[in-house]
PDB file of C-alpha atoms in Angstrom:
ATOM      1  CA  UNK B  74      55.810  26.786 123.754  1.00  0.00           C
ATOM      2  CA  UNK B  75      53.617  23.791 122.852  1.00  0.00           C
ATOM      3  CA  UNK B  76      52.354  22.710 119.285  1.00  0.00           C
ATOM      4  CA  UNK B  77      48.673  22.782 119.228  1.00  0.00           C
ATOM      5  CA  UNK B  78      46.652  19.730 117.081  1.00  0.00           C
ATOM      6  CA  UNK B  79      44.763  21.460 114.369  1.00  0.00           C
ATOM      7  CA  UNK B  80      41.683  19.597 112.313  1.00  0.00           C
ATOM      8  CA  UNK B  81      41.993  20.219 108.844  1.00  0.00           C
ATOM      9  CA  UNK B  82      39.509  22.025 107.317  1.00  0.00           C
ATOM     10  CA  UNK B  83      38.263  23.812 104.038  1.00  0.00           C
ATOM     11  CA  UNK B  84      38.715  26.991 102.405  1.00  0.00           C
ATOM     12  CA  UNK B  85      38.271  29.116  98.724  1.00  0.00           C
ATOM     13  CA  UNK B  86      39.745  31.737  97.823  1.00  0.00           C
ATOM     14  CA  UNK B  87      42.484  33.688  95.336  1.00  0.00           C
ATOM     15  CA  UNK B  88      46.386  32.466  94.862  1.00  0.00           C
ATOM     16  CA  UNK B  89      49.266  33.909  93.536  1.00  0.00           C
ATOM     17  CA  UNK B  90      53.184  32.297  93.611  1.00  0.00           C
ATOM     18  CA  UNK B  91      55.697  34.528  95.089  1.00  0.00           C
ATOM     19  CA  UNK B  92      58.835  34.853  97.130  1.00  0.00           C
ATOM     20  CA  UNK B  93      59.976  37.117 100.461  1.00  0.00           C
ATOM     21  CA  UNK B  94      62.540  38.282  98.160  1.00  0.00           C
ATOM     22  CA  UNK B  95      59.758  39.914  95.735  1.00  0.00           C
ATOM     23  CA  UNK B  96      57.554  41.037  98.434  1.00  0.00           C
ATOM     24  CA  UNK B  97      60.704  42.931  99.762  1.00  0.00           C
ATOM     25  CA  UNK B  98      60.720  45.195  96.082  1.00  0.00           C
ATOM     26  CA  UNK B  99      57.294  47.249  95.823  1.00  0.00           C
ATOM     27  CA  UNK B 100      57.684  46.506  91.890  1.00  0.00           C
ATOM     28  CA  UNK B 101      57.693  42.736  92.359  1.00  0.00           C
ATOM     29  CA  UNK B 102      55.444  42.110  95.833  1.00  0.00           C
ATOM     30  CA  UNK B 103      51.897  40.838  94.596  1.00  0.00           C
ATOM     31  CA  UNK B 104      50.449  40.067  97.923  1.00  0.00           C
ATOM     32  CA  UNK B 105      48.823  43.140  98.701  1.00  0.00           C
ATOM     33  CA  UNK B 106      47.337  43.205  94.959  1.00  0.00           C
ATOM     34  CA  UNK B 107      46.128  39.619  95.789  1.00  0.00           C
ATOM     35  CA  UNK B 108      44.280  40.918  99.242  1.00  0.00           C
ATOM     36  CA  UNK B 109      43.091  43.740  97.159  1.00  0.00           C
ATOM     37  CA  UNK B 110      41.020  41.467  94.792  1.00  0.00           C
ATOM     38  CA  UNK B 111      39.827  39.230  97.373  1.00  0.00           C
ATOM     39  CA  UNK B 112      38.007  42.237  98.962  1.00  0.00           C
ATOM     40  CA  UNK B 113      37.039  43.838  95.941  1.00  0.00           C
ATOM     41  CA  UNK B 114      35.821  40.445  94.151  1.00  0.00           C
ATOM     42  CA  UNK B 115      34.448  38.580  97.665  1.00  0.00           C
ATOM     43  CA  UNK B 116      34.457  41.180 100.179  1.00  0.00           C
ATOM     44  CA  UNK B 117      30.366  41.967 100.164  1.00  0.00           C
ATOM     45  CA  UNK B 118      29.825  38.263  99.783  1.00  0.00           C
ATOM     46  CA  UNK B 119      31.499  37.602 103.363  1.00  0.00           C
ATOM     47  CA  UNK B 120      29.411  37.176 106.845  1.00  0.00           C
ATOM     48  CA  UNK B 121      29.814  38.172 110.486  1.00  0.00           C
ATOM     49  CA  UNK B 122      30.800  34.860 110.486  1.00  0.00           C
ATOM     50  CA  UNK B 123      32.936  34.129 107.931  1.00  0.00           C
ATOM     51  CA  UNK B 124      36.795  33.580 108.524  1.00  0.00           C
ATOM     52  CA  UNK B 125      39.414  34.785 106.504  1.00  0.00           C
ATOM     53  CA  UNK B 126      43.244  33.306 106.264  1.00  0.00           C
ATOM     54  CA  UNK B 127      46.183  34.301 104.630  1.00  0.00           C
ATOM     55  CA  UNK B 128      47.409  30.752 104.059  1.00  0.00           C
ATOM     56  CA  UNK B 129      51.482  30.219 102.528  1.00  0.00           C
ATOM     57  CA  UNK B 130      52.060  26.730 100.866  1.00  0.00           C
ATOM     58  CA  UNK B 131      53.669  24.326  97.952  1.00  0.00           C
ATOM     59  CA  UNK B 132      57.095  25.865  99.766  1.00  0.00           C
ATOM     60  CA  UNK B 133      59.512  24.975  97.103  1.00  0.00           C
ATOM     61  CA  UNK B 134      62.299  25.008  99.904  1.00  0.00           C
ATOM     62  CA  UNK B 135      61.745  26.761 103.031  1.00  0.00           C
ATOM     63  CA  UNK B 136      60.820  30.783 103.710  1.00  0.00           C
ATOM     64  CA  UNK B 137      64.153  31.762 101.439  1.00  0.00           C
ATOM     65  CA  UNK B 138      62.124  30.137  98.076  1.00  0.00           C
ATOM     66  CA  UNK B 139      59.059  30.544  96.566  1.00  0.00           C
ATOM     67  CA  UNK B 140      55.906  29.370  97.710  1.00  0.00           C
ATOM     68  CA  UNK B 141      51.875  29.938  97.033  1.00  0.00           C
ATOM     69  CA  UNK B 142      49.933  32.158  98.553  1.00  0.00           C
ATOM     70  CA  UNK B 143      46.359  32.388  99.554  1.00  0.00           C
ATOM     71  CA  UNK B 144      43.656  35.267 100.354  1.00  0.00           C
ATOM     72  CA  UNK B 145      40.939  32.862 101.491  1.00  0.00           C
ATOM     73  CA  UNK B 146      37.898  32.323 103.211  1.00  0.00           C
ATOM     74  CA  UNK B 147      36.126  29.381 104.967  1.00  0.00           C
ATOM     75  CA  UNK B 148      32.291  30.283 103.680  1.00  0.00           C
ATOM     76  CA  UNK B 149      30.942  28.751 100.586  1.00  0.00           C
ATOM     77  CA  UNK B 150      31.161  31.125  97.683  1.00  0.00           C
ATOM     78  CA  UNK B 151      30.206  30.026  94.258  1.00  0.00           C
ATOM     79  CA  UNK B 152      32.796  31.894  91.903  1.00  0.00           C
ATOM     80  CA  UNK B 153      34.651  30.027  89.574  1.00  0.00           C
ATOM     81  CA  UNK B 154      37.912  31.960  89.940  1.00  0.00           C
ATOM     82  CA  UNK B 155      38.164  30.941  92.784  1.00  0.00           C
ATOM     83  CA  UNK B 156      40.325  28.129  94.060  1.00  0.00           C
ATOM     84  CA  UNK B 157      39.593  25.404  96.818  1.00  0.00           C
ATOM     85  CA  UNK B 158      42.380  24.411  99.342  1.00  0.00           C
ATOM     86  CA  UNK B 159      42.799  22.402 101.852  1.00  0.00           C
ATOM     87  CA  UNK B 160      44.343  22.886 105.556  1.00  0.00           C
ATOM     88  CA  UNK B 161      45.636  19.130 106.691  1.00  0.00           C
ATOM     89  CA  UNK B 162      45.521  18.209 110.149  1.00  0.00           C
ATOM     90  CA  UNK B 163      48.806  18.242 112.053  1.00  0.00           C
ATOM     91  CA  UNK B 164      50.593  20.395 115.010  1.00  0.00           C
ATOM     92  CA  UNK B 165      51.384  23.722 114.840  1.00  0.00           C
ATOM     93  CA  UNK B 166      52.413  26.466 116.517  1.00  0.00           C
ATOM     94  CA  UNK B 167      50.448  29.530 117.433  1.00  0.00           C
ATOM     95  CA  UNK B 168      51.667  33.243 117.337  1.00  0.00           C
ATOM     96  CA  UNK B 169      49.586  36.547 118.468  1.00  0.00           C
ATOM     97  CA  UNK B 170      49.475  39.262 118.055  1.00  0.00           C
ATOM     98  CA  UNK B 171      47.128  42.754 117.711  1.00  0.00           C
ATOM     99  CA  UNK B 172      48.261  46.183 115.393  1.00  0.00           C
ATOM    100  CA  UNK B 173      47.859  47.878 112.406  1.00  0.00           C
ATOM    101  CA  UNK B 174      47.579  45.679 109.514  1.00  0.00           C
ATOM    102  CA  UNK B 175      50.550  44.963 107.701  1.00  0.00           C
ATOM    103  CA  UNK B 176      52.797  46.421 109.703  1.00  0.00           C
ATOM    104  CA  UNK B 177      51.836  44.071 112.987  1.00  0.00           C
ATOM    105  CA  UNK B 178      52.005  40.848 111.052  1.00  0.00           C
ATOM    106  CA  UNK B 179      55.144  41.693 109.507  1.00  0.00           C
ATOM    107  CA  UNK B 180      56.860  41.780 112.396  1.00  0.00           C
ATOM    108  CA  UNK B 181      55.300  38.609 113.842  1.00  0.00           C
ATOM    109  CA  UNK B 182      57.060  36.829 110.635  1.00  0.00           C
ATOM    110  CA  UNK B 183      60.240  38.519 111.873  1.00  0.00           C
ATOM    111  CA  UNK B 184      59.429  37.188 115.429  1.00  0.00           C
ATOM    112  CA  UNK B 185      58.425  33.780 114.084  1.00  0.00           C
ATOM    113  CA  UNK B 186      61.732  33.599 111.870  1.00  0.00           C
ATOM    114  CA  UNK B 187      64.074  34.167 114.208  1.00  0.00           C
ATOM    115  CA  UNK B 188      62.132  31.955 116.819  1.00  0.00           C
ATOM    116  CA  UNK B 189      62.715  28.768 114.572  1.00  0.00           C
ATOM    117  CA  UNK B 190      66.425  30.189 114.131  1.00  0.00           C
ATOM    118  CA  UNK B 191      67.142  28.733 117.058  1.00  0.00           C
ATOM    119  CA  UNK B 192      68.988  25.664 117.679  1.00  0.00           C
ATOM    120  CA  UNK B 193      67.180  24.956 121.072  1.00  0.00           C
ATOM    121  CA  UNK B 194      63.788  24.712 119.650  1.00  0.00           C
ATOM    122  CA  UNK B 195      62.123  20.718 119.577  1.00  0.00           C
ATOM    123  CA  UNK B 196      60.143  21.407 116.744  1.00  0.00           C
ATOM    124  CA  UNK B 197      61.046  22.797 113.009  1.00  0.00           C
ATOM    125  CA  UNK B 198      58.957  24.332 110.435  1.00  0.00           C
ATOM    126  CA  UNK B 199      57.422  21.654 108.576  1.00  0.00           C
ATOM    127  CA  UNK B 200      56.741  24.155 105.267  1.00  0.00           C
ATOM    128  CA  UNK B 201      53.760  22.121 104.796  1.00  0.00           C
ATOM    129  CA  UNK B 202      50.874  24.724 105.267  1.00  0.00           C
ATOM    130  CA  UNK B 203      50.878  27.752 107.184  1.00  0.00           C
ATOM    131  CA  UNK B 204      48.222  30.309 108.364  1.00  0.00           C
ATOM    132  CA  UNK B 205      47.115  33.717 108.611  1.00  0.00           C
ATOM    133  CA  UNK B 206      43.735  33.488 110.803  1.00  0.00           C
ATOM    134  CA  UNK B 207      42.053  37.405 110.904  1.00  0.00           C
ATOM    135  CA  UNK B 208      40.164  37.208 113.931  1.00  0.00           C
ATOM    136  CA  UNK B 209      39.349  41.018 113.346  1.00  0.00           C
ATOM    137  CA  UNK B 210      41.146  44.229 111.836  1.00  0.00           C
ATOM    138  CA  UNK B 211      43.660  44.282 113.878  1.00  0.00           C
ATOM    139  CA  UNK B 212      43.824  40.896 115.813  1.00  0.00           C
ATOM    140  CA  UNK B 213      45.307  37.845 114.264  1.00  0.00           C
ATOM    141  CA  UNK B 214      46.853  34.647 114.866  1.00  0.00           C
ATOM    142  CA  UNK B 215      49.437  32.791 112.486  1.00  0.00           C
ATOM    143  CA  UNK B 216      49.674  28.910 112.443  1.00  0.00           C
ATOM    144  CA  UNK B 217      53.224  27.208 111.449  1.00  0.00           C
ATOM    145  CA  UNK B 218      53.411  23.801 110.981  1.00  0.00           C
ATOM    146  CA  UNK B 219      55.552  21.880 112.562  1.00  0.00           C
ATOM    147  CA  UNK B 220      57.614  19.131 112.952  1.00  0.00           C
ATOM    148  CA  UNK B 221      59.882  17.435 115.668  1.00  0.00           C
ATOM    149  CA  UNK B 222      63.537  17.715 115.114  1.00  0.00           C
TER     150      UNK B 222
END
């Protein structure tokens, strides 16, 4: 596997900090609550064309700590609660995958975590910026950022 180049690019949308550890407890997990506004609040404001991202940064260590988390489109919407972000430029790798929703991307992460468990890999997580992109319902790709070793 190859890192792709990515251009950076633009996005708005709702954030909340969290950890794997708290999505793991239904009590403590936010991050369906967070997709849950974004469709309530934005949903009817989105296009045929519009793409939404799930986008995980400000890692305070690597996927053990806590980090930010974004629900997130690329079209313009003028809403005040919303925040801006930005994607930066840089190589990263590219995982597929098609299923139910969030069982399928669930167990990408577990695919993607134990790919960058091992040793052999030339490239690391950079835990710069990394990306959900929901191509449809069930079809999605997730960016991680990487760096060489």
């Amino acid at each position: 596997m190859q890192p792709v180049k990515v251009n950076g690019f633009q996005l708005t949308g709702y954030s909340v900090r969290t950890s794997n550890l708290d999505e793991m407890q239904p009590e403590t997990a936010k991050i369906g609550d967070l997709w849950a506004q974004f469709y309530s609040q934005q949903g009817s404001k989105l296009t045929e064309r519009s793409n939404v991202y799930g986008v995980y940064t400000d890692y305070d260590s690597d996927f053990s700590g806590d980090y930010r988390v974004f629900a997130a489109t690329d079209t313009s919407i003028n809403d005040d609660q919303l925040s801006s972000l930005s994607i930066a430029a840089g190589l990263y790798y590219v995982f597929s995958a098609q299923g139910e929703l969030p069982n399928a991307i669930i167990e990408l992460w577990g695919h993607i975590w134990e790919y960058f468990s091992n040793e052999d890999t030339h490239y690391q997580r950079a835990y710069t910026a990394d990306f959900e992109h929901f191509k449809s319902p069930s079809s999605f790709d997730i960016y991680i950022a990487v760096k060489e070793k």
